Amino acid sequence: MRSNREKYKPWIIFGSGFLTLLLMELFPVDGGGVSLIFVISIPVLIGLSIILALIYNWRAKKIEMRWKRNLLFSFSVTLLLVLTFSYFPCSESDSPCPCKVVYKSSEVLVNYRNITYDDLFVEKTKANYPLIISARKKFEKKLPEKIYYVTYDSLPSYSSFKKFAIYVLNDSIKSSNKNLLAEQLPNNNIKYTEVYKSDTISFLGTPNGFARLENEYNGYNDNGYGYITWTKTLPNYEVQIRKEVENDIYENYLFYKFLYWIM
């Protein structure tokens, strides 16, 4: 005789087809062409879940042995789970798969005591999100008011040679780059200088961070949503300074909101 639990199993199979939609809310995904995979995978998985749920509901009524019904149920759910994770768009460059994100996050939690203040300023890639979130939680009472990410790009090779951060903490300018010198100028601006690979790199800022200094930066872009870039072209390097929205990680992705909460 069939138990009352049997009536829920077709709905569980059907619900498994919507797992991709849940994963999209939980984890970051590459934009552009990669995310177009969802246009195909989501309808296919939902359609397949409907078919499998109907098949189970039909066959389960004719199968008397419980282990056979359980086998059919397990096969249906497992198939949907395997297909969901197989077709979830991932990339090794900057969009780890959900399983890797969970594994990386668990590693960070295990080594939580080893997280340093400079981990707040690691390169803001999706692969580093668990570390950044953990650092923001650990130092939540000493978070900078502003963070500017600085990159030295080589003009001949168009590759990034050095990345660091300049930040404002308690109305004081600081940097994660120990070799960067900051000099207060008579006009109240701040001149940053570093001797890097036999070249002297310098650029200007203000006591409150960076502003639109037209005579200093040949490129400036403000998208109106908190993302601002300054660009200065030198003979051998291009200095790029970026300001981003710092709390966007755990505001946009439920997994990182949960990770921040449990720490």
XYZ file of C-alpha atoms in Angstrom:
263
model
C 0.000 0.000 0.000
C 1.304 3.421 -0.899
C 2.135 5.811 1.949
C 1.062 9.433 2.133
C 4.611 10.435 1.239
C 4.144 9.107 -2.263
C 1.874 11.976 -3.230
C 4.687 14.471 -2.584
C 7.284 12.725 -4.719
C 5.965 13.902 -8.122
C 6.055 17.455 -6.788
C 9.632 16.980 -5.595
C 10.613 15.752 -9.053
C 8.822 18.692 -10.636
C 10.463 21.164 -8.234
C 13.915 19.790 -9.046
C 13.561 21.246 -12.519
C 13.596 24.746 -11.039
C 16.910 24.299 -9.217
C 18.773 26.363 -11.827
C 16.625 29.383 -10.980
C 17.566 28.980 -7.319
C 21.264 28.640 -8.130
C 21.110 31.855 -10.169
C 19.977 33.718 -7.049
C 22.523 32.040 -4.803
C 25.721 32.215 -6.855
C 27.350 34.692 -9.261
C 27.347 33.814 -12.938
C 29.336 35.207 -15.844
C 27.425 37.660 -17.969
C 27.291 37.935 -21.735
C 27.191 34.817 -23.863
C 27.747 32.425 -20.966
C 24.465 33.361 -19.303
C 22.611 32.687 -22.567
C 22.902 29.016 -21.658
C 20.020 29.652 -19.261
C 17.754 30.491 -22.193
C 18.043 26.861 -23.278
C 18.744 24.952 -20.072
C 15.951 26.352 -17.888
C 13.021 25.512 -20.231
C 14.540 22.104 -21.026
C 15.004 21.185 -17.362
C 11.535 22.373 -16.382
C 9.999 20.486 -19.298
C 11.943 17.351 -18.400
C 10.874 17.620 -14.757
C 7.220 17.758 -15.830
C 7.647 14.644 -17.979
C 9.493 12.735 -15.245
C 6.934 13.752 -12.617
C 4.063 12.550 -14.804
C 5.872 9.288 -15.558
C 6.519 8.691 -11.872
C 2.929 9.483 -10.922
C 1.676 7.067 -13.580
C 4.146 4.245 -12.917
C 4.073 4.486 -9.116
C 0.371 3.625 -9.114
C 1.172 0.329 -10.831
C 4.297 -0.570 -8.849
C 3.520 -2.410 -5.633
C 7.066 -2.856 -4.349
C 8.260 0.233 -2.508
C 11.935 -0.185 -3.376
C 11.090 -0.053 -7.068
C 9.131 3.166 -6.578
C 12.035 4.610 -4.593
C 14.426 3.593 -7.350
C 12.331 5.356 -9.985
C 12.049 8.442 -7.778
C 15.788 8.533 -7.045
C 16.641 8.105 -10.726
C 14.364 11.002 -11.731
C 15.713 13.422 -9.123
C 19.336 12.392 -9.685
C 18.999 12.858 -13.442
C 17.661 16.385 -12.971
C 20.388 17.258 -10.457
C 23.161 15.958 -12.704
C 21.833 17.860 -15.713
C 21.335 21.030 -13.651
C 24.915 21.134 -12.413
C 26.330 19.929 -15.731
C 24.714 22.740 -17.696
C 25.127 25.465 -15.092
C 27.497 27.958 -16.781
C 30.904 28.013 -15.118
C 34.342 29.207 -16.110
C 37.719 28.701 -14.523
C 38.593 32.358 -15.119
C 35.979 34.172 -13.075
C 32.841 32.156 -12.430
C 33.442 29.039 -10.330
C 30.778 26.360 -10.244
C 28.492 26.274 -7.171
C 30.226 23.190 -5.767
C 33.605 24.906 -6.025
C 32.204 28.043 -4.389
C 30.928 26.015 -1.439
C 34.244 24.154 -1.163
C 36.259 27.382 -1.369
C 34.026 28.995 1.248
C 34.500 26.060 3.615
C 38.275 26.373 3.198
C 38.103 30.062 4.038
C 35.991 29.352 7.122
C 38.463 26.741 8.346
C 41.306 29.269 7.972
C 39.274 32.201 9.286
C 41.845 33.111 11.944
C 44.523 33.516 9.256
C 42.591 36.187 7.355
C 44.437 39.517 7.382
C 43.325 43.089 6.855
C 44.951 43.165 3.424
C 42.562 40.418 2.320
C 39.949 43.165 2.093
C 41.804 44.429 -0.960
C 42.485 41.266 -2.955
C 41.484 41.357 -6.597
C 37.701 41.486 -6.713
C 37.074 38.409 -8.822
C 34.280 35.917 -8.218
C 36.853 33.323 -7.191
C 37.923 35.639 -4.346
C 34.415 36.471 -3.126
C 34.507 34.020 -0.162
C 37.774 35.526 1.079
C 36.543 39.104 0.642
C 33.279 38.382 2.447
C 35.134 36.699 5.303
C 37.557 39.608 5.613
C 34.703 42.128 5.653
C 33.027 40.145 8.417
C 36.206 39.775 10.476
C 37.056 43.474 10.249
C 33.503 44.827 10.093
C 34.279 47.416 12.780
C 37.336 48.705 10.895
C 36.094 48.758 7.318
C 37.445 51.568 5.115
C 35.049 54.333 4.175
C 36.277 54.185 0.581
C 38.381 51.744 -1.423
C 40.084 52.499 -4.741
C 41.603 49.631 -6.719
C 44.747 50.601 -8.632
C 46.228 48.655 -11.530
C 49.419 49.191 -13.512
C 48.828 47.907 -17.033
C 51.755 47.441 -19.385
C 51.122 49.292 -22.635
C 53.327 47.054 -24.816
C 51.702 43.800 -23.644
C 48.329 45.090 -22.361
C 48.689 42.913 -19.272
C 48.226 43.865 -15.627
C 51.552 44.008 -13.815
C 50.563 45.207 -10.371
C 47.343 45.552 -8.400
C 46.794 47.172 -5.024
C 44.353 49.384 -3.161
C 44.266 52.914 -1.810
C 41.666 53.401 0.883
C 40.293 55.943 3.316
C 40.137 54.860 6.957
C 39.165 57.275 9.724
C 39.622 60.194 7.293
C 43.194 59.085 6.603
C 44.606 57.887 3.266
C 46.293 54.479 3.379
C 47.433 51.867 0.869
C 48.006 48.138 0.718
C 51.070 48.921 -1.430
C 53.935 49.458 1.011
C 56.165 50.896 -1.730
C 53.764 53.681 -2.624
C 54.752 57.133 -1.349
C 52.069 59.731 -0.621
C 53.061 63.413 -0.605
C 50.775 66.280 0.373
C 51.029 69.100 -2.194
C 50.531 72.829 -1.497
C 47.183 72.776 -3.332
C 46.003 70.083 -0.873
C 46.150 67.311 -3.471
C 48.115 64.147 -2.783
C 50.820 62.934 -5.130
C 51.345 59.178 -5.212
C 54.734 57.965 -6.423
C 56.301 54.553 -6.848
C 59.482 53.404 -8.519
C 58.376 50.298 -10.352
C 60.704 48.273 -12.582
C 63.047 51.242 -13.119
C 60.089 53.498 -14.050
C 58.687 56.220 -11.834
C 54.906 56.073 -11.734
C 53.018 59.004 -10.260
C 49.403 60.140 -10.132
C 47.333 62.595 -8.129
C 44.510 62.202 -5.670
C 42.731 64.225 -3.027
C 42.639 63.923 0.784
C 39.250 62.222 0.411
C 40.306 59.798 -2.301
C 40.037 60.652 -5.980
C 38.104 63.248 -7.924
C 37.756 64.269 -11.536
C 41.090 66.002 -12.120
C 40.917 66.828 -15.825
C 44.566 67.829 -16.178
C 45.737 64.636 -14.491
C 43.617 61.854 -15.940
C 42.933 61.407 -19.627
C 40.097 58.968 -18.956
C 37.160 59.214 -16.557
C 33.944 57.237 -16.428
C 31.106 57.266 -13.915
C 28.241 54.910 -14.734
C 25.995 56.493 -12.111
C 25.690 53.317 -10.035
C 28.751 53.721 -7.839
C 31.335 52.406 -10.318
C 33.918 55.027 -11.305
C 37.198 54.666 -13.202
C 40.114 57.020 -13.706
C 42.803 56.367 -16.321
C 46.220 57.947 -16.719
C 48.479 56.991 -19.620
C 52.236 57.028 -19.044
C 55.030 56.165 -21.503
C 55.192 52.489 -20.484
C 52.157 51.987 -18.284
C 48.529 52.861 -17.962
C 47.375 53.570 -14.426
C 43.763 52.586 -13.853
C 41.906 53.460 -10.663
C 38.498 51.942 -9.926
C 35.925 52.614 -7.272
C 33.245 49.976 -6.874
C 30.207 49.252 -4.737
C 31.707 47.303 -1.849
C 28.609 45.609 -0.436
C 27.317 44.344 -3.775
C 28.564 40.784 -3.194
C 26.296 39.869 -0.299
C 23.494 42.120 -1.468
C 23.247 40.447 -4.880
C 23.904 36.810 -3.981
C 22.009 34.941 -1.267
C 24.789 32.425 -0.673
C 27.245 35.139 0.349
C 24.604 36.839 2.469
C 24.196 33.529 4.303
C 27.983 33.066 4.520
C 28.370 36.528 6.053
C 25.585 35.807 8.527
C 26.955 32.485 9.831
C 30.464 33.796 10.549
